[in-house]
mmCIF file of C-alpha atoms in Angstrom:
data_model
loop_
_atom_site.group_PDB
_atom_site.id
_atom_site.type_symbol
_atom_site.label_atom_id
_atom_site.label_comp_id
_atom_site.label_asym_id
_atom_site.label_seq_id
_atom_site.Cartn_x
_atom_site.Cartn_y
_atom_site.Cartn_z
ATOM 1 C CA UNK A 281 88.016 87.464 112.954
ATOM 2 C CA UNK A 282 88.963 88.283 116.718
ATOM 3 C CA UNK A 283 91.145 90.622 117.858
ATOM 4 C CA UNK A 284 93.145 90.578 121.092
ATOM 5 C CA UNK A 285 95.635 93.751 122.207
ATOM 6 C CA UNK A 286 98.480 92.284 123.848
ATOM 7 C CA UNK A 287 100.480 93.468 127.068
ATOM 8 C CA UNK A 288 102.280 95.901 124.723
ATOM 9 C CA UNK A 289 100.226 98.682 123.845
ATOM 10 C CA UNK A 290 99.053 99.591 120.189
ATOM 11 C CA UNK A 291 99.872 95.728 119.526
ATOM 12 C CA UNK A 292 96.750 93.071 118.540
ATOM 13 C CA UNK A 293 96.929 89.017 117.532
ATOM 14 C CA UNK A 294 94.018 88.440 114.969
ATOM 15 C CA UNK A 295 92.611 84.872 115.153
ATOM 16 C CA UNK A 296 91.071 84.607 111.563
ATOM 17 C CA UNK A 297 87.969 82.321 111.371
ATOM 18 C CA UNK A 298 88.758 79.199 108.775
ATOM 19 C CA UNK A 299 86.472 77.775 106.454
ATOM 20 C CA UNK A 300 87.457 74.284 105.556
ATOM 21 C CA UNK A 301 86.276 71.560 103.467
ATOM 22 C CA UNK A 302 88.124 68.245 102.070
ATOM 23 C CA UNK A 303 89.942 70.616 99.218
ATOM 24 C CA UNK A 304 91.568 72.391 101.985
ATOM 25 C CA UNK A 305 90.849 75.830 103.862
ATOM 26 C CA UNK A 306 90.130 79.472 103.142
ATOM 27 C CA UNK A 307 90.518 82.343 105.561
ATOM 28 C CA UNK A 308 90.505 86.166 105.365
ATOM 29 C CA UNK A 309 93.835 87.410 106.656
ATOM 30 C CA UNK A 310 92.869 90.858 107.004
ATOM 31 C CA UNK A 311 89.663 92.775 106.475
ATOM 32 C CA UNK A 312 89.972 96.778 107.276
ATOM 33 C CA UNK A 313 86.206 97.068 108.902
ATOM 34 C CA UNK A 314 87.583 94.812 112.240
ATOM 35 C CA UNK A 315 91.167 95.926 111.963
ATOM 36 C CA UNK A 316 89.602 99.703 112.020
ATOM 37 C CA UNK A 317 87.067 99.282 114.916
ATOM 38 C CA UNK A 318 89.743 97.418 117.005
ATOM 39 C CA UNK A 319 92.828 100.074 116.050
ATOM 40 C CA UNK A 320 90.800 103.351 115.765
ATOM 41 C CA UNK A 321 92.461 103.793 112.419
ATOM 42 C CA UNK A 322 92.583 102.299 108.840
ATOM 43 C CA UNK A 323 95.872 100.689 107.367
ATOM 44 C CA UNK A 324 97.572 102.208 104.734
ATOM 45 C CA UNK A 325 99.594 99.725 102.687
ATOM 46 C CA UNK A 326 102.397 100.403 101.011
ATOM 47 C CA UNK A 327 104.470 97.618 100.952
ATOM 48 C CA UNK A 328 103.958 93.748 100.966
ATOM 49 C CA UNK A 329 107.339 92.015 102.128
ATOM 50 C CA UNK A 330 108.058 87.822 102.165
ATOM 51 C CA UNK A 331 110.438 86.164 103.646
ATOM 52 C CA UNK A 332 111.730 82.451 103.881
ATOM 53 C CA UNK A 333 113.570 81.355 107.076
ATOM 54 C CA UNK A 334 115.399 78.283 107.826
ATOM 55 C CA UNK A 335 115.099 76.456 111.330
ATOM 56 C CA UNK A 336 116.416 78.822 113.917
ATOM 57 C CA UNK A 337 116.836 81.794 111.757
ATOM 58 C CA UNK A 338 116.272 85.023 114.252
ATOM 59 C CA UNK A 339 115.519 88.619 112.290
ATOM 60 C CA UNK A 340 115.066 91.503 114.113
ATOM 61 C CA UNK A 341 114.586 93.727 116.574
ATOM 62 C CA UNK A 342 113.434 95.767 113.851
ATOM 63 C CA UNK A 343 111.978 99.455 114.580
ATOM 64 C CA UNK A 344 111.812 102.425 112.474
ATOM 65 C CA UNK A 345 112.159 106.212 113.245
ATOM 66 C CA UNK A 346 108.113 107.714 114.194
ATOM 67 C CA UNK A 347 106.973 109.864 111.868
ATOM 68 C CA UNK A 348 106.022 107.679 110.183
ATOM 69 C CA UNK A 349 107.481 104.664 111.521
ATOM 70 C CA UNK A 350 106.262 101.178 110.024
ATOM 71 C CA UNK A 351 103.460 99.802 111.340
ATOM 72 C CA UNK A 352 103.432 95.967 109.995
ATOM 73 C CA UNK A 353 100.598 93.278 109.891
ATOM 74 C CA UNK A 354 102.373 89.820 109.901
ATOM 75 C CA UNK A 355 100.963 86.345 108.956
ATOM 76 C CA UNK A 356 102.848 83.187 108.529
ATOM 77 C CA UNK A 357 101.412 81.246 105.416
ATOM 78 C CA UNK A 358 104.005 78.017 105.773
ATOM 79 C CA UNK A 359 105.569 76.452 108.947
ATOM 80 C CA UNK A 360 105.859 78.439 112.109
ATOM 81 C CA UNK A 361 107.109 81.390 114.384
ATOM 82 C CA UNK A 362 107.314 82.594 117.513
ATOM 83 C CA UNK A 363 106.561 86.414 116.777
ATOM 84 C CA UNK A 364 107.346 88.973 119.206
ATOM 85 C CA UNK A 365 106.589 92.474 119.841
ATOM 86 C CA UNK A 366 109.298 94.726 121.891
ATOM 87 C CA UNK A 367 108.274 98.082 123.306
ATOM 88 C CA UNK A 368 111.078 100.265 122.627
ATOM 89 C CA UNK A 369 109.027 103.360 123.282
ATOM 90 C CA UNK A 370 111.188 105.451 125.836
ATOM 91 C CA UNK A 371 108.601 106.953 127.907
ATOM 92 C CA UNK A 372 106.297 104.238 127.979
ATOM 93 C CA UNK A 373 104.898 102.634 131.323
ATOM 94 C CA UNK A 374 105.794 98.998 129.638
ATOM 95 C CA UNK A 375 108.944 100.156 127.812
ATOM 96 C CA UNK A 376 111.581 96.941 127.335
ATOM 97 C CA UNK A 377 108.871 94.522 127.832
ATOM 98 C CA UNK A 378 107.743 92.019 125.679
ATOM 99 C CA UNK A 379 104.854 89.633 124.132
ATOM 100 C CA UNK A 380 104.625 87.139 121.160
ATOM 101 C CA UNK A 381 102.010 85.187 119.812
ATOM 102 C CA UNK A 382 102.994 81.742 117.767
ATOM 103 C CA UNK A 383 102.337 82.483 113.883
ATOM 104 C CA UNK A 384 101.493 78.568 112.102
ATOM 105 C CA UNK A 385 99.740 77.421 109.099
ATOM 106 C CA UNK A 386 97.382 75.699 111.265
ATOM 107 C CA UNK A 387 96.100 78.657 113.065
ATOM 108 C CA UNK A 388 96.979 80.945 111.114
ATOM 109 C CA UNK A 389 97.046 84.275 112.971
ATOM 110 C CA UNK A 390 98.726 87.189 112.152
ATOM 111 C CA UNK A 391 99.893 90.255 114.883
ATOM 112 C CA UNK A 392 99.319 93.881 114.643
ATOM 113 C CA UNK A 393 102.159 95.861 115.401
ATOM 114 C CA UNK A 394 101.578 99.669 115.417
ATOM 115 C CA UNK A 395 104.227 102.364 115.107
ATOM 116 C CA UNK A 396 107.032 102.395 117.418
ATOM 117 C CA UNK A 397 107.323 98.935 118.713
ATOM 118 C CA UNK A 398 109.944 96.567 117.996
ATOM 119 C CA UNK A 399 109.426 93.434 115.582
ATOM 120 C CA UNK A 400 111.376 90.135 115.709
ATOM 121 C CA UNK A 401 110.546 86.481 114.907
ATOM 122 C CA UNK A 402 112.597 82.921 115.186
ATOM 123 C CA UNK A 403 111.447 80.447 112.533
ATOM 124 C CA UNK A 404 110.941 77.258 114.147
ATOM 125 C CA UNK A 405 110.567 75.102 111.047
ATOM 126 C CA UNK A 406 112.750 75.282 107.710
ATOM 127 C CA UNK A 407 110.862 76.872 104.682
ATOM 128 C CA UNK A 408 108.629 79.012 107.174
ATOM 129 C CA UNK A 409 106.977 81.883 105.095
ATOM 130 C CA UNK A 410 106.566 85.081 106.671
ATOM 131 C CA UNK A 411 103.872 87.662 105.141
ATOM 132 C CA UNK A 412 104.537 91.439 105.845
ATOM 133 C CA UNK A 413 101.940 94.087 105.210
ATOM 134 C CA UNK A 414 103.603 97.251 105.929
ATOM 135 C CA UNK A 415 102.441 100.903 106.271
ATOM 136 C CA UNK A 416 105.475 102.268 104.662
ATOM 137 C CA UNK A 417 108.044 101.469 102.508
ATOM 138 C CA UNK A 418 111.479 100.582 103.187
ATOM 139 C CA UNK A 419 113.625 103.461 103.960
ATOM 140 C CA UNK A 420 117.680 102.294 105.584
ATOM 141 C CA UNK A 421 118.300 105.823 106.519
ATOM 142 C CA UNK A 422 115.471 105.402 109.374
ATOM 143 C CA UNK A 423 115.234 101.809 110.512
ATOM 144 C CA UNK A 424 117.080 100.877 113.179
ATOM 145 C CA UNK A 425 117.593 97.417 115.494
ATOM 146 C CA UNK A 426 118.058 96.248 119.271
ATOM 147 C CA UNK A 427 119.743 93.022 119.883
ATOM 148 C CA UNK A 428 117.132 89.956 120.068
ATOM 149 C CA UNK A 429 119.627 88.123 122.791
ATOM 150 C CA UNK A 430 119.933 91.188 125.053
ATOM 151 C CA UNK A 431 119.511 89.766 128.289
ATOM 152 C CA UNK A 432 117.686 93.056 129.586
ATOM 153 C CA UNK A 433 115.162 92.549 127.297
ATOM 154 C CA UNK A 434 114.964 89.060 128.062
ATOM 155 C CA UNK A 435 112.990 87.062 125.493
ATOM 156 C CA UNK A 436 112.493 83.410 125.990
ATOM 157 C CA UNK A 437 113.405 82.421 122.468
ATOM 158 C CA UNK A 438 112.008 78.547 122.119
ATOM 159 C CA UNK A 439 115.032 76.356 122.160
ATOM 160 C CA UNK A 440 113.094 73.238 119.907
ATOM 161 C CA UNK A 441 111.909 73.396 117.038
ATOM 162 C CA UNK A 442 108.373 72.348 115.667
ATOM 163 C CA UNK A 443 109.143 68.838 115.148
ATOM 164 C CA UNK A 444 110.882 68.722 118.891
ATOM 165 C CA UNK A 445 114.729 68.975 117.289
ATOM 166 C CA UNK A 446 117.307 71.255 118.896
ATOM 167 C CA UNK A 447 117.673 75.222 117.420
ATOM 168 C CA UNK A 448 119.971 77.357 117.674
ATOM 169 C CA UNK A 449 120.174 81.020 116.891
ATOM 170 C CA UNK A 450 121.049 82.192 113.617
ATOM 171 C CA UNK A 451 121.061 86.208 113.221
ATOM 172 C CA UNK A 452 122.421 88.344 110.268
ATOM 173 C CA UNK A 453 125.363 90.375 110.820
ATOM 174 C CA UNK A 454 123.527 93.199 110.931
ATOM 175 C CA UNK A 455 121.471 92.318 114.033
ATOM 176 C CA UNK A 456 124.374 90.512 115.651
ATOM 177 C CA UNK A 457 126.030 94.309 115.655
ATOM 178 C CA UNK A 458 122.697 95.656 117.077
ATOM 179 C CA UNK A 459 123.385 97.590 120.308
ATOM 180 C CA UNK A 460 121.058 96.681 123.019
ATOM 181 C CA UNK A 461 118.292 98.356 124.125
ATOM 182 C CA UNK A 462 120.330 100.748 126.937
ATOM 183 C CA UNK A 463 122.847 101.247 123.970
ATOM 184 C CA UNK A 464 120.132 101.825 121.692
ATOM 185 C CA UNK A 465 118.431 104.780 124.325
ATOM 186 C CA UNK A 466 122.205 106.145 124.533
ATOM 187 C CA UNK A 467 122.543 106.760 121.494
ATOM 188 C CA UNK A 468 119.303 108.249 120.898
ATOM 189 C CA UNK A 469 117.825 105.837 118.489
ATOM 190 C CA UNK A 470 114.737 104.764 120.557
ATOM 191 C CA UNK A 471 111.271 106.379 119.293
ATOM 192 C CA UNK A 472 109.598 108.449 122.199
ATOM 193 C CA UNK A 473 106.176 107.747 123.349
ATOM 194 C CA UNK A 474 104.634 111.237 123.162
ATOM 195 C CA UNK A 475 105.794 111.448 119.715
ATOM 196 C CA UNK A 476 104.312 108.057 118.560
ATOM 197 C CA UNK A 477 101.072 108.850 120.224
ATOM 198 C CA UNK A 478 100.644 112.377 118.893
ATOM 199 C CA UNK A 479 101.164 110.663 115.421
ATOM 200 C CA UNK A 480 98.867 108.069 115.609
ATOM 201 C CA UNK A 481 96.659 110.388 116.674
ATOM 202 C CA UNK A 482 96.916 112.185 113.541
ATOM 203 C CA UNK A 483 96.228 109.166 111.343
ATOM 204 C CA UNK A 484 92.545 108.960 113.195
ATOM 205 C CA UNK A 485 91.722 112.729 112.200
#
């Protein structure tokens, strides 16, 4: 298992190693021991989501208020995404920027995204099965979105899909009514750096 931070902060891909034989393939998805020594801290689970996207289907920018924030550990067991990772950290030297890392069922890596960062994903291939492990449950009253189309941002969303046919963008009501990121700041919904550091700070003690 290999672990990689990406150009966001207190964000890691995890390349699982796969052990395969002609009656298919096993893998460990997450083992605490390398997700410790690579974080600094231990994951505390509290909630396992799933969910099922068609081609094109875009959820998210999804961020929660810090403390505690959700910290999430995402796998895809069927099909494919493009999974990204916003920093929506006001304060932060790499706030509104962006990485991703492709989540497949060949693969199969998951990302690491601590608390405070943004989370959204495009499913490039119907049926694709998206695996949450999340640090806290869901609360409404303290989760919060960001556009996934605001051009400040600027994500390159893929414009194919897996097998090479057209997608287009298909986002809930909720996120279409997201405000973008400036909106977001305006209105005071952004999680501040200083805050999310002295917190995760407190989960190493």
């Amino acid at each position: 298992m290999q672990y990689r931070e990406l150009t966001v902060p207190g964000a890691w891909e995890i390349t699982p190693t796969l052990h395969g034989d002609p009656r298919g393939v096993f893998l460990e998805y997450f083992k605490d021991a390398p997700f410790a020594e690579a974080t600094g801290h231990g994951f505390d689970l509290q909630q396992a989501n799933c969910s099922v996207s068609a081609a094109g289907v875009l959820r998210g920018i999804h961020f929660a208020d810090v403390p505690p924030g959700q910290a999430k550990y995402v796998t895809c067991a069927k099909g494919a995404v493009l999974d990204v990772v916003v920093d929506v950290r006001v304060g932060s030297p790499t706030f509104g920027q962006w990485d991703s890392v492709l989540l497949d069922d060949v693969d199969r890596r998951a990302i690491y995204l601590g608390e405070g960062l943004g989370h959204a994903f495009m499913s490039l291939e119907d049926d694709s099965t998206v695996l949450y492990l999340c640090s806290t449950g869901y609360a409404p009253g303290r989760e919060h979105g960001v556009h996934p189309l605001d051009p400040e941002i600027g994500i390159a969303w893929p414009t194919t899909g897996r097998d090479g046919s057209p997608l287009t963008a298909q986002l809930s009501d909720k996120d279409t009514a997201a405000p973008t990121l400036a909106q977001a700041r305006e209105q005071g919904l952004l999680p501040d750096l200083a805050t999310v550091q002295e917190y995760v700070r407190s989960l190493r003690r």
